[in-house]
JSON list of N, CA and C in Angstrom, two decimals:
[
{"chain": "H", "resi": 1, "resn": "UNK", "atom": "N", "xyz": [38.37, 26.91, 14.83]},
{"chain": "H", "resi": 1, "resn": "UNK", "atom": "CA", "xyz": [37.52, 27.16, 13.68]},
{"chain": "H", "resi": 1, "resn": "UNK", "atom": "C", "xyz": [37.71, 26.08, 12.62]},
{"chain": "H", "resi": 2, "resn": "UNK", "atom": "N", "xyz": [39.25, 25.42, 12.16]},
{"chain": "H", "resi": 2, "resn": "UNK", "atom": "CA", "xyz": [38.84, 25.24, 11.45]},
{"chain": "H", "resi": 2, "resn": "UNK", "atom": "C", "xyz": [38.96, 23.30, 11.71]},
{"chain": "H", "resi": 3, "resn": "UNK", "atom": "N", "xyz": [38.68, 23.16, 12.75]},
{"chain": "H", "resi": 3, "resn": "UNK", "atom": "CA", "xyz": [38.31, 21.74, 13.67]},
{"chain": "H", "resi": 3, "resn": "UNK", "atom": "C", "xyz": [36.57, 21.59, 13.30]},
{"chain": "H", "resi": 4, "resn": "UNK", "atom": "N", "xyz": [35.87, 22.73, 13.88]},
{"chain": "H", "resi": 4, "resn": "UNK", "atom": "CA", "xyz": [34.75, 23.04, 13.71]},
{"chain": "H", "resi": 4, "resn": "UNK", "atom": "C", "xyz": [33.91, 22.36, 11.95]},
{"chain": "H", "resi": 5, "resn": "UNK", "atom": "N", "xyz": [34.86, 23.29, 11.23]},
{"chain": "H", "resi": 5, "resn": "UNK", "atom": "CA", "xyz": [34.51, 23.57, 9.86]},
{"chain": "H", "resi": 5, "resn": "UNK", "atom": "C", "xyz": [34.39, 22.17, 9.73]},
{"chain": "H", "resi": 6, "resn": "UNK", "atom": "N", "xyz": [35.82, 21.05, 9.81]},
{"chain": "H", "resi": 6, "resn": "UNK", "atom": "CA", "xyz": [35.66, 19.84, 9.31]},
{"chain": "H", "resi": 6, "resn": "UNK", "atom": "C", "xyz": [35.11, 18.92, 10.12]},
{"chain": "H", "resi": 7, "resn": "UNK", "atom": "N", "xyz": [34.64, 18.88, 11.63]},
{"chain": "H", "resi": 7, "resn": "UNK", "atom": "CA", "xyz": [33.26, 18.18, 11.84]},
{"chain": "H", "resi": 7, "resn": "UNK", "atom": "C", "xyz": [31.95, 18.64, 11.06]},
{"chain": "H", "resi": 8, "resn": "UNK", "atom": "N", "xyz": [31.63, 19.96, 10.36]},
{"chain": "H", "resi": 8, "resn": "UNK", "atom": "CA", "xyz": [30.72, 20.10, 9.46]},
{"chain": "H", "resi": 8, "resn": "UNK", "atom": "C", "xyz": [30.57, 19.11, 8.39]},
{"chain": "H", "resi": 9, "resn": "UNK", "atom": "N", "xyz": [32.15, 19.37, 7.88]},
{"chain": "H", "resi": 9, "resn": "UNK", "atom": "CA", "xyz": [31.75, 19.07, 6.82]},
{"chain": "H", "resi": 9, "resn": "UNK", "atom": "C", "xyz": [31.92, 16.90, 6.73]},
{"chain": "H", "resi": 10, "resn": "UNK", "atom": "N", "xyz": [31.82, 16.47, 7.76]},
{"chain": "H", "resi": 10, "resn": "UNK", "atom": "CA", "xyz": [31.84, 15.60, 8.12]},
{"chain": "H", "resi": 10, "resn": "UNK", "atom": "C", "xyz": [30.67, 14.66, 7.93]},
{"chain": "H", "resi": 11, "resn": "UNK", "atom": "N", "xyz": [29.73, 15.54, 8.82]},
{"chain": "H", "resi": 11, "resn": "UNK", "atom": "CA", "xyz": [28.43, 15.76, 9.33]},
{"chain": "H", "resi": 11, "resn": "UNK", "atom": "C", "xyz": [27.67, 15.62, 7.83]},
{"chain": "H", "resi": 12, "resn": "UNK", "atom": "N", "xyz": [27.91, 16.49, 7.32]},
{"chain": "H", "resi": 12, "resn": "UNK", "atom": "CA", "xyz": [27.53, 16.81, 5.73]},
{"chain": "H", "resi": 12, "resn": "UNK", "atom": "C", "xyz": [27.80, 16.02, 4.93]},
{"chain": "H", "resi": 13, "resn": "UNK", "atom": "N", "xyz": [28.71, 15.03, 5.26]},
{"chain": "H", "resi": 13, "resn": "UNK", "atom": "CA", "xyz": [29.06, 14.37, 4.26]},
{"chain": "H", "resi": 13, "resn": "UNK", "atom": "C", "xyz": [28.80, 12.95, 4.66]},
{"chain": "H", "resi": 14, "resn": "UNK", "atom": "N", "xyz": [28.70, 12.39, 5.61]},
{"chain": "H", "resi": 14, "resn": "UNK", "atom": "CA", "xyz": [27.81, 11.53, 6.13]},
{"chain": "H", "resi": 14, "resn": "UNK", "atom": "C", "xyz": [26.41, 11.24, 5.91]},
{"chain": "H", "resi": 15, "resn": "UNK", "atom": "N", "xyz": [25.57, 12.73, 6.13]},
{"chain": "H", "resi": 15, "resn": "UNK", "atom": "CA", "xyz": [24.10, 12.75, 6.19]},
{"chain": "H", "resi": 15, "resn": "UNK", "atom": "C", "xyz": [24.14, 12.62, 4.42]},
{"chain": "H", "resi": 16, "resn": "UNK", "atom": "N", "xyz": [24.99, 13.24, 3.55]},
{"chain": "H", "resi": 16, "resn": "UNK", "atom": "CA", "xyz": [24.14, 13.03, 2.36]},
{"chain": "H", "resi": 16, "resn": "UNK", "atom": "C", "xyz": [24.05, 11.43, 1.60]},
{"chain": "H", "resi": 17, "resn": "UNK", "atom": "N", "xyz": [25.44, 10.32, 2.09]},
{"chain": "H", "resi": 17, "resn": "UNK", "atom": "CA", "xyz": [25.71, 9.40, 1.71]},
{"chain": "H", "resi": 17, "resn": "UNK", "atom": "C", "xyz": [24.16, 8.38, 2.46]},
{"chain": "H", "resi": 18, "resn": "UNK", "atom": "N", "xyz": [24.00, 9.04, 3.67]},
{"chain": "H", "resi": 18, "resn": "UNK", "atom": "CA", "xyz": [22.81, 8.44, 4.30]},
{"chain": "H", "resi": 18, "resn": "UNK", "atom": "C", "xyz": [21.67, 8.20, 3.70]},
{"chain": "H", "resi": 19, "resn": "UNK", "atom": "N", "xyz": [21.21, 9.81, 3.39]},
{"chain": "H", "resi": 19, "resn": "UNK", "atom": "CA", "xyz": [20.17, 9.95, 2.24]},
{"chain": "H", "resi": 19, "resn": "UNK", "atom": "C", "xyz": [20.23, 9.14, 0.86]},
{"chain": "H", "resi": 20, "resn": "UNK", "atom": "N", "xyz": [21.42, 9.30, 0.79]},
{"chain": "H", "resi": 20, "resn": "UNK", "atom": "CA", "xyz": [21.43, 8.79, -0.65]},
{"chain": "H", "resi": 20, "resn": "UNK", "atom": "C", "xyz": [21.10, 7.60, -0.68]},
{"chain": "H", "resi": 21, "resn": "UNK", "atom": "N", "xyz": [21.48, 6.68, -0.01]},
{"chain": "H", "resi": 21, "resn": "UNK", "atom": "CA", "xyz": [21.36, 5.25, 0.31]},
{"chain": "H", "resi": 21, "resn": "UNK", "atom": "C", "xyz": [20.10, 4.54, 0.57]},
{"chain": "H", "resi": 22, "resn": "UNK", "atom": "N", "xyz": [18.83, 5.93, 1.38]},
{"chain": "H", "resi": 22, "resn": "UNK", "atom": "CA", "xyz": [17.94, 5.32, 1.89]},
{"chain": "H", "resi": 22, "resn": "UNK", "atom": "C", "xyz": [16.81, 5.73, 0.52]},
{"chain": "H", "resi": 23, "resn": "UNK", "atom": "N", "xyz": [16.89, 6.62, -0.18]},
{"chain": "H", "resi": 23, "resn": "UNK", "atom": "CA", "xyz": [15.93, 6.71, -0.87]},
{"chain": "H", "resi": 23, "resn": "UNK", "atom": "C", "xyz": [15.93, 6.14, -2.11]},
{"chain": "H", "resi": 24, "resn": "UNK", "atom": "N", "xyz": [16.70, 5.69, -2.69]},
{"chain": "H", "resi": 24, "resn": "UNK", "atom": "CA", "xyz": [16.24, 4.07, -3.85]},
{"chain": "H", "resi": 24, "resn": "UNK", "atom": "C", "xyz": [15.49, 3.28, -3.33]},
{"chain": "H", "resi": 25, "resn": "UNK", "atom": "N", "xyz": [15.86, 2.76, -1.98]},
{"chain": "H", "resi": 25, "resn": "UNK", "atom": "CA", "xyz": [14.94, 1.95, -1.29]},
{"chain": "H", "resi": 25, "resn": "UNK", "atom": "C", "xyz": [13.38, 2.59, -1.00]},
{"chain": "H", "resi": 26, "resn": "UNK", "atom": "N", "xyz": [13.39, 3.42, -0.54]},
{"chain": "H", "resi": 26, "resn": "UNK", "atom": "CA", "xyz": [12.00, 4.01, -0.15]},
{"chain": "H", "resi": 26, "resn": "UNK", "atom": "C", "xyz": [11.20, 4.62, -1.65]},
{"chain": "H", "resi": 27, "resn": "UNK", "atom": "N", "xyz": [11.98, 4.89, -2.73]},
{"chain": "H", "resi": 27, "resn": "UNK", "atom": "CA", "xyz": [11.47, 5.06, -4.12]},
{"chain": "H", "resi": 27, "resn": "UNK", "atom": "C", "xyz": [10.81, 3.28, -4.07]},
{"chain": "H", "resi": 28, "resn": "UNK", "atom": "N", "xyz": [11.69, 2.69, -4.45]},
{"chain": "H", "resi": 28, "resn": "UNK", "atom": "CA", "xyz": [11.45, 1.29, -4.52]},
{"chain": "H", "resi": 28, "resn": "UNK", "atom": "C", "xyz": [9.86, 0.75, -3.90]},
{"chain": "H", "resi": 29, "resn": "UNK", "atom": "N", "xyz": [10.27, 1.12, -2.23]},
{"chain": "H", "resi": 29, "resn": "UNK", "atom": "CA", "xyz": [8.93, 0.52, -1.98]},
{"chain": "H", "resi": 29, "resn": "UNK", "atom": "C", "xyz": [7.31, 1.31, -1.70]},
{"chain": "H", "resi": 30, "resn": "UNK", "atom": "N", "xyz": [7.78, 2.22, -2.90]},
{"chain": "H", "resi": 30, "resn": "UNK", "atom": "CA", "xyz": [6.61, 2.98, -2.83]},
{"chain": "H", "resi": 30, "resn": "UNK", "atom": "C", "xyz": [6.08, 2.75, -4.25]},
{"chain": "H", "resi": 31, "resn": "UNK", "atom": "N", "xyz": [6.64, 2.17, -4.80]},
{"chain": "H", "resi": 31, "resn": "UNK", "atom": "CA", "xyz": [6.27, 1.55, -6.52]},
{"chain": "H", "resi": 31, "resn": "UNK", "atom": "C", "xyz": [5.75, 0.11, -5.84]},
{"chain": "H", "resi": 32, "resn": "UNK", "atom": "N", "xyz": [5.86, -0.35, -5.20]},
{"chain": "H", "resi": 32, "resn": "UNK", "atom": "CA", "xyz": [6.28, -1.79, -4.90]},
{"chain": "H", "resi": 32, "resn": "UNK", "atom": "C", "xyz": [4.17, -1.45, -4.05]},
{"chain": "H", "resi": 33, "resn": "UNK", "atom": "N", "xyz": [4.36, -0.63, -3.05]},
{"chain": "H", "resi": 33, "resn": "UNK", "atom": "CA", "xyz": [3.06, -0.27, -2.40]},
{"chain": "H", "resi": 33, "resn": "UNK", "atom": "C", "xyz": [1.67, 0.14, -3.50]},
{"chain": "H", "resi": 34, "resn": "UNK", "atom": "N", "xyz": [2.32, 0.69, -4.50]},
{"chain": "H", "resi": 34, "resn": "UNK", "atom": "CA", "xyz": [1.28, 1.13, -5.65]},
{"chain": "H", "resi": 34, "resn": "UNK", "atom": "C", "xyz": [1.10, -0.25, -6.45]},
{"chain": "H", "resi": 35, "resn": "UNK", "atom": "N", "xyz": [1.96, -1.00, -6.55]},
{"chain": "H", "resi": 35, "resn": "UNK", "atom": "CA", "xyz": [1.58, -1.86, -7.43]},
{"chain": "H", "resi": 35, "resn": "UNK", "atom": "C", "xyz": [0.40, -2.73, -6.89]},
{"chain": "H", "resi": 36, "resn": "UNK", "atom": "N", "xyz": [1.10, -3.14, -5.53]},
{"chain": "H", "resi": 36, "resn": "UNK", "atom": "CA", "xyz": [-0.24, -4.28, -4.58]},
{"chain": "H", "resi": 36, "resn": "UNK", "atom": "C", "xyz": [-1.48, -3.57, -4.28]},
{"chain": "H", "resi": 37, "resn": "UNK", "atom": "N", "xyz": [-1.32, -2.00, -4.44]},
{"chain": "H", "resi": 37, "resn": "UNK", "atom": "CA", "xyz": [-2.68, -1.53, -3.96]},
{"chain": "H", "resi": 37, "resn": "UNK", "atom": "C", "xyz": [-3.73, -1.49, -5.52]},
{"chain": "H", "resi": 38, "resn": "UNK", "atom": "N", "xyz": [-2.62, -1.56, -6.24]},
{"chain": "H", "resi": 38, "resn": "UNK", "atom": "CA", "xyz": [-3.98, -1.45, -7.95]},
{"chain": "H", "resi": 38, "resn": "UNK", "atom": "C", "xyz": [-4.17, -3.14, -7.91]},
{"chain": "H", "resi": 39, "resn": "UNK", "atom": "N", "xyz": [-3.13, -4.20, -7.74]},
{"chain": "H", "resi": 39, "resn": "UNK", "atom": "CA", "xyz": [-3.81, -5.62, -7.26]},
{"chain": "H", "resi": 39, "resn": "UNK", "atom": "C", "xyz": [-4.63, -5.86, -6.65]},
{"chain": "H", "resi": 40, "resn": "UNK", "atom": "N", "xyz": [-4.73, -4.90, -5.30]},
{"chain": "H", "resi": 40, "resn": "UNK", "atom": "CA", "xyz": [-6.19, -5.41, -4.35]},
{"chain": "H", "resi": 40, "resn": "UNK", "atom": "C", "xyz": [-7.21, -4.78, -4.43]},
{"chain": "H", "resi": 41, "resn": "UNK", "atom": "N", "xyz": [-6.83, -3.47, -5.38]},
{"chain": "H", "resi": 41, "resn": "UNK", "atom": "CA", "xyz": [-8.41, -3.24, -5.84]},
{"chain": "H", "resi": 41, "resn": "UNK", "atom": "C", "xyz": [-9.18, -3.79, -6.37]},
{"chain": "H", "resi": 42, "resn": "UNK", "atom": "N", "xyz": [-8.71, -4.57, -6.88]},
{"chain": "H", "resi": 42, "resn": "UNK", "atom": "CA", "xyz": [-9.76, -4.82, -8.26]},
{"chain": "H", "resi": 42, "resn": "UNK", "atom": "C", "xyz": [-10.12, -6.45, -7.32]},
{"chain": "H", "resi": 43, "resn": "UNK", "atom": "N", "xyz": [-9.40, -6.87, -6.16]},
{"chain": "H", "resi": 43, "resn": "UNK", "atom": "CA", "xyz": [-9.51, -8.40, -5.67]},
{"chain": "H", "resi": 43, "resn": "UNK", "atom": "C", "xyz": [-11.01, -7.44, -4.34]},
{"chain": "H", "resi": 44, "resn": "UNK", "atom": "N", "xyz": [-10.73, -6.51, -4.03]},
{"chain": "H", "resi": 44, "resn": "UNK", "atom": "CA", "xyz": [-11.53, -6.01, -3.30]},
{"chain": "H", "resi": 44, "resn": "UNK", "atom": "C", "xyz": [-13.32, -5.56, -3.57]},
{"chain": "H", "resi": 45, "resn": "UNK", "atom": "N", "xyz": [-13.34, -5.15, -4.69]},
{"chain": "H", "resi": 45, "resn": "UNK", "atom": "CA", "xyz": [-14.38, -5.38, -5.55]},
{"chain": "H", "resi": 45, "resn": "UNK", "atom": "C", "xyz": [-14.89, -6.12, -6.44]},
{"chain": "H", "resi": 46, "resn": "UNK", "atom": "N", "xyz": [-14.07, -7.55, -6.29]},
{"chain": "H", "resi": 46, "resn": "UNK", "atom": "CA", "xyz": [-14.29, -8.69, -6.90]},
{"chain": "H", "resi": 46, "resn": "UNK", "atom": "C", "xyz": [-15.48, -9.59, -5.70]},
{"chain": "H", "resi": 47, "resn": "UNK", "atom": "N", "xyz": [-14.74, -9.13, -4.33]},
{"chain": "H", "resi": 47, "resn": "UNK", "atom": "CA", "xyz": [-15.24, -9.78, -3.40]},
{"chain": "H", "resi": 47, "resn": "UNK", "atom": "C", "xyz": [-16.55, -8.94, -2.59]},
{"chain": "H", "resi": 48, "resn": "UNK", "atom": "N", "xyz": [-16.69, -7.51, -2.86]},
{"chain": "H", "resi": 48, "resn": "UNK", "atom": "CA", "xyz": [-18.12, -7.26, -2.65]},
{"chain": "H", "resi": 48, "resn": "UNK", "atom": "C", "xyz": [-19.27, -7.59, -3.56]},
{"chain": "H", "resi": 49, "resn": "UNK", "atom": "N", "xyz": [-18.30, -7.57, -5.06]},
{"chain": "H", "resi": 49, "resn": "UNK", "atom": "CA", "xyz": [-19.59, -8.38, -5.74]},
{"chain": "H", "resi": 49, "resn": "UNK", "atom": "C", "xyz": [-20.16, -9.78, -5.11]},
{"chain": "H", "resi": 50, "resn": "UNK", "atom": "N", "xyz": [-19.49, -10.14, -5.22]},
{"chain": "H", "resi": 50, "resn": "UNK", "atom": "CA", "xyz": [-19.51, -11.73, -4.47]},
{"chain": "H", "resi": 50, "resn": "UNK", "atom": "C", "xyz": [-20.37, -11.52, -3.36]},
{"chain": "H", "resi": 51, "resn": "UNK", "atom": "N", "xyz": [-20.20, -10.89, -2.73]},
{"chain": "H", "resi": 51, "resn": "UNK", "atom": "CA", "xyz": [-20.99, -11.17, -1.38]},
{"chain": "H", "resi": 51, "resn": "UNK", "atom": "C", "xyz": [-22.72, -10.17, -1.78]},
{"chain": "H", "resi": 52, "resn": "UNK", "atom": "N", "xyz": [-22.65, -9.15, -2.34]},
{"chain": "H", "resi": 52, "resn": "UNK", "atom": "CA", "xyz": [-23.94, -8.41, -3.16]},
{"chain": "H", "resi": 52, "resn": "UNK", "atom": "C", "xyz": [-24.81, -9.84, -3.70]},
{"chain": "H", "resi": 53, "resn": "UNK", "atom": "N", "xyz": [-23.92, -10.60, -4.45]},
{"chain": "H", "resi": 53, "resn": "UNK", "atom": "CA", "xyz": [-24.62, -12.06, -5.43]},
{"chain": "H", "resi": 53, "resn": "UNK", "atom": "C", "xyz": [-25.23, -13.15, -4.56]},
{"chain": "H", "resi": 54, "resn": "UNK", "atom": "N", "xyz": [-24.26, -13.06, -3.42]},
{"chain": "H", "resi": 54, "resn": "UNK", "atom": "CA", "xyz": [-24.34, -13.76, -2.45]},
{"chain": "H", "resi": 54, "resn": "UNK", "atom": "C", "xyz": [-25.75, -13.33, -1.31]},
{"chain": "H", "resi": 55, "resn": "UNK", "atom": "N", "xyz": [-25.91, -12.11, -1.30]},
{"chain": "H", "resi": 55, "resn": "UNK", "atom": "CA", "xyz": [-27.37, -11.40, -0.90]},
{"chain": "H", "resi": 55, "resn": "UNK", "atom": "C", "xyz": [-28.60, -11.95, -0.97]},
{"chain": "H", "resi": 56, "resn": "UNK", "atom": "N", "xyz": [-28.56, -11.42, -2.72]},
{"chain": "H", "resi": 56, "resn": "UNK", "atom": "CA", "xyz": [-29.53, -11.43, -3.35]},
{"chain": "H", "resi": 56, "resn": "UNK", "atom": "C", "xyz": [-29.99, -12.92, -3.35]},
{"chain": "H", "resi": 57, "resn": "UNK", "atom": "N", "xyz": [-28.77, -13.85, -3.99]},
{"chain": "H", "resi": 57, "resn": "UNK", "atom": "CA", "xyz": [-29.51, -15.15, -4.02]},
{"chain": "H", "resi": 57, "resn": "UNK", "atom": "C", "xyz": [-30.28, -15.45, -2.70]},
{"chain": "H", "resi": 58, "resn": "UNK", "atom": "N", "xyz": [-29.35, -15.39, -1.63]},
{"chain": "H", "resi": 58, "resn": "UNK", "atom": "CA", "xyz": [-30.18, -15.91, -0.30]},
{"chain": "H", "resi": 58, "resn": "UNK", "atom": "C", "xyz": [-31.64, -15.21, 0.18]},
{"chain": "H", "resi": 59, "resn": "UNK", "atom": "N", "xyz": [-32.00, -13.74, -0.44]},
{"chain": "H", "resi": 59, "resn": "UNK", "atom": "CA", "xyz": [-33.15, -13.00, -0.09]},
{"chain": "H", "resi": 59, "resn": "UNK", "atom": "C", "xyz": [-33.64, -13.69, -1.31]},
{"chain": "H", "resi": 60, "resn": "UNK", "atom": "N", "xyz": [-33.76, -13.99, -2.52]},
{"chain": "H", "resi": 60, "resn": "UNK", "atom": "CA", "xyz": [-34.71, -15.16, -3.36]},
{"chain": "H", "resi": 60, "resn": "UNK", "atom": "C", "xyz": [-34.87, -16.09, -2.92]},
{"chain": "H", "resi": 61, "resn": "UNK", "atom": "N", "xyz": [-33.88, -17.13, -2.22]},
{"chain": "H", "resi": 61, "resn": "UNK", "atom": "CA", "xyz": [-34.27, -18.39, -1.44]},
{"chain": "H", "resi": 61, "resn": "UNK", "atom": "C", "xyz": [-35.22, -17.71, -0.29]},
{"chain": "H", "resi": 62, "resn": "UNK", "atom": "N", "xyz": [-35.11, -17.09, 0.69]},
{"chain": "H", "resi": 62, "resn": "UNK", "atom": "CA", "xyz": [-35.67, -16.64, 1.40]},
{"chain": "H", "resi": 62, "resn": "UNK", "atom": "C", "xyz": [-37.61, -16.55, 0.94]},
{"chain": "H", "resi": 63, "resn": "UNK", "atom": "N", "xyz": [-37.68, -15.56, 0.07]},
{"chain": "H", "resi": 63, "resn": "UNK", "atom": "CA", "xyz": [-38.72, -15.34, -0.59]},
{"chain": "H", "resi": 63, "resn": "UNK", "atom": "C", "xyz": [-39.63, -16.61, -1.16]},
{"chain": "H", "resi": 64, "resn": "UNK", "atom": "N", "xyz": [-38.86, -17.69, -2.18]},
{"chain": "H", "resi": 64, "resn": "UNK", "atom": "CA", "xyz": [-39.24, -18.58, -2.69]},
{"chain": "H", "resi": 64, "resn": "UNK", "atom": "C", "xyz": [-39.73, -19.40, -1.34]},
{"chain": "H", "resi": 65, "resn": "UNK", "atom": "N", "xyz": [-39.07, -20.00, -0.13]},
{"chain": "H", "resi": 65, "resn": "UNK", "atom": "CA", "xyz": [-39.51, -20.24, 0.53]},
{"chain": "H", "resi": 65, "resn": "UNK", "atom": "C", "xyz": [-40.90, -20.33, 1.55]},
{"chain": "H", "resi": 66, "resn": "UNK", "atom": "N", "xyz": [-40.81, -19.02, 1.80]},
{"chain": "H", "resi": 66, "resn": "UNK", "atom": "CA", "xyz": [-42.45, -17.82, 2.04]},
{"chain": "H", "resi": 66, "resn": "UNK", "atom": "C", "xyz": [-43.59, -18.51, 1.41]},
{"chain": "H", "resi": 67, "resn": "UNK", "atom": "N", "xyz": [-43.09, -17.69, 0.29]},
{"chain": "H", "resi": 67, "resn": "UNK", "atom": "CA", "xyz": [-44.09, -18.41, -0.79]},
{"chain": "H", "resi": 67, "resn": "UNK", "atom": "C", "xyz": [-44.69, -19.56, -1.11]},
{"chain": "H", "resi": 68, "resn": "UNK", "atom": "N", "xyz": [-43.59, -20.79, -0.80]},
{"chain": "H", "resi": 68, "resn": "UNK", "atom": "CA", "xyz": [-44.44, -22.03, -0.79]},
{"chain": "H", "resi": 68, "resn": "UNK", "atom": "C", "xyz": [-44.98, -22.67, 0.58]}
]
């Protein structure tokens, strides 16, 4: 029993030093994931405008073309 008890508390005392260790890091790169994802938003809808501008001009060339 009490062989038992202190592989528990072994066990227990292992797994929490484990935890402890891994989640600063995984806090970390989940700030780290939010930050690049509010960066590529705004780079992501920078670049459908771009290509919307990029549309339009070419359906006016298009048109102007026709036309003459």
């Amino acid at each position: 029993m009490v062989m038992m008890n202190t592989t528990i508390q072994t066990f227990v005392k292992t797994l929490t030093e484990s935890l402890s260790d891994t989640t600063p890091l995984r806090r970390s790169q989940c700030v780290k994931d939010l930050k690049t994802r509010r960066n590529e938003q705004p780079e992501t809808k920078l670049r459908e405008n771009r290509q919307k501008i990029s549309r339009v001009k070419s359906q006016r060339l298009k048109e102007r073309a026709l036309k003459d």
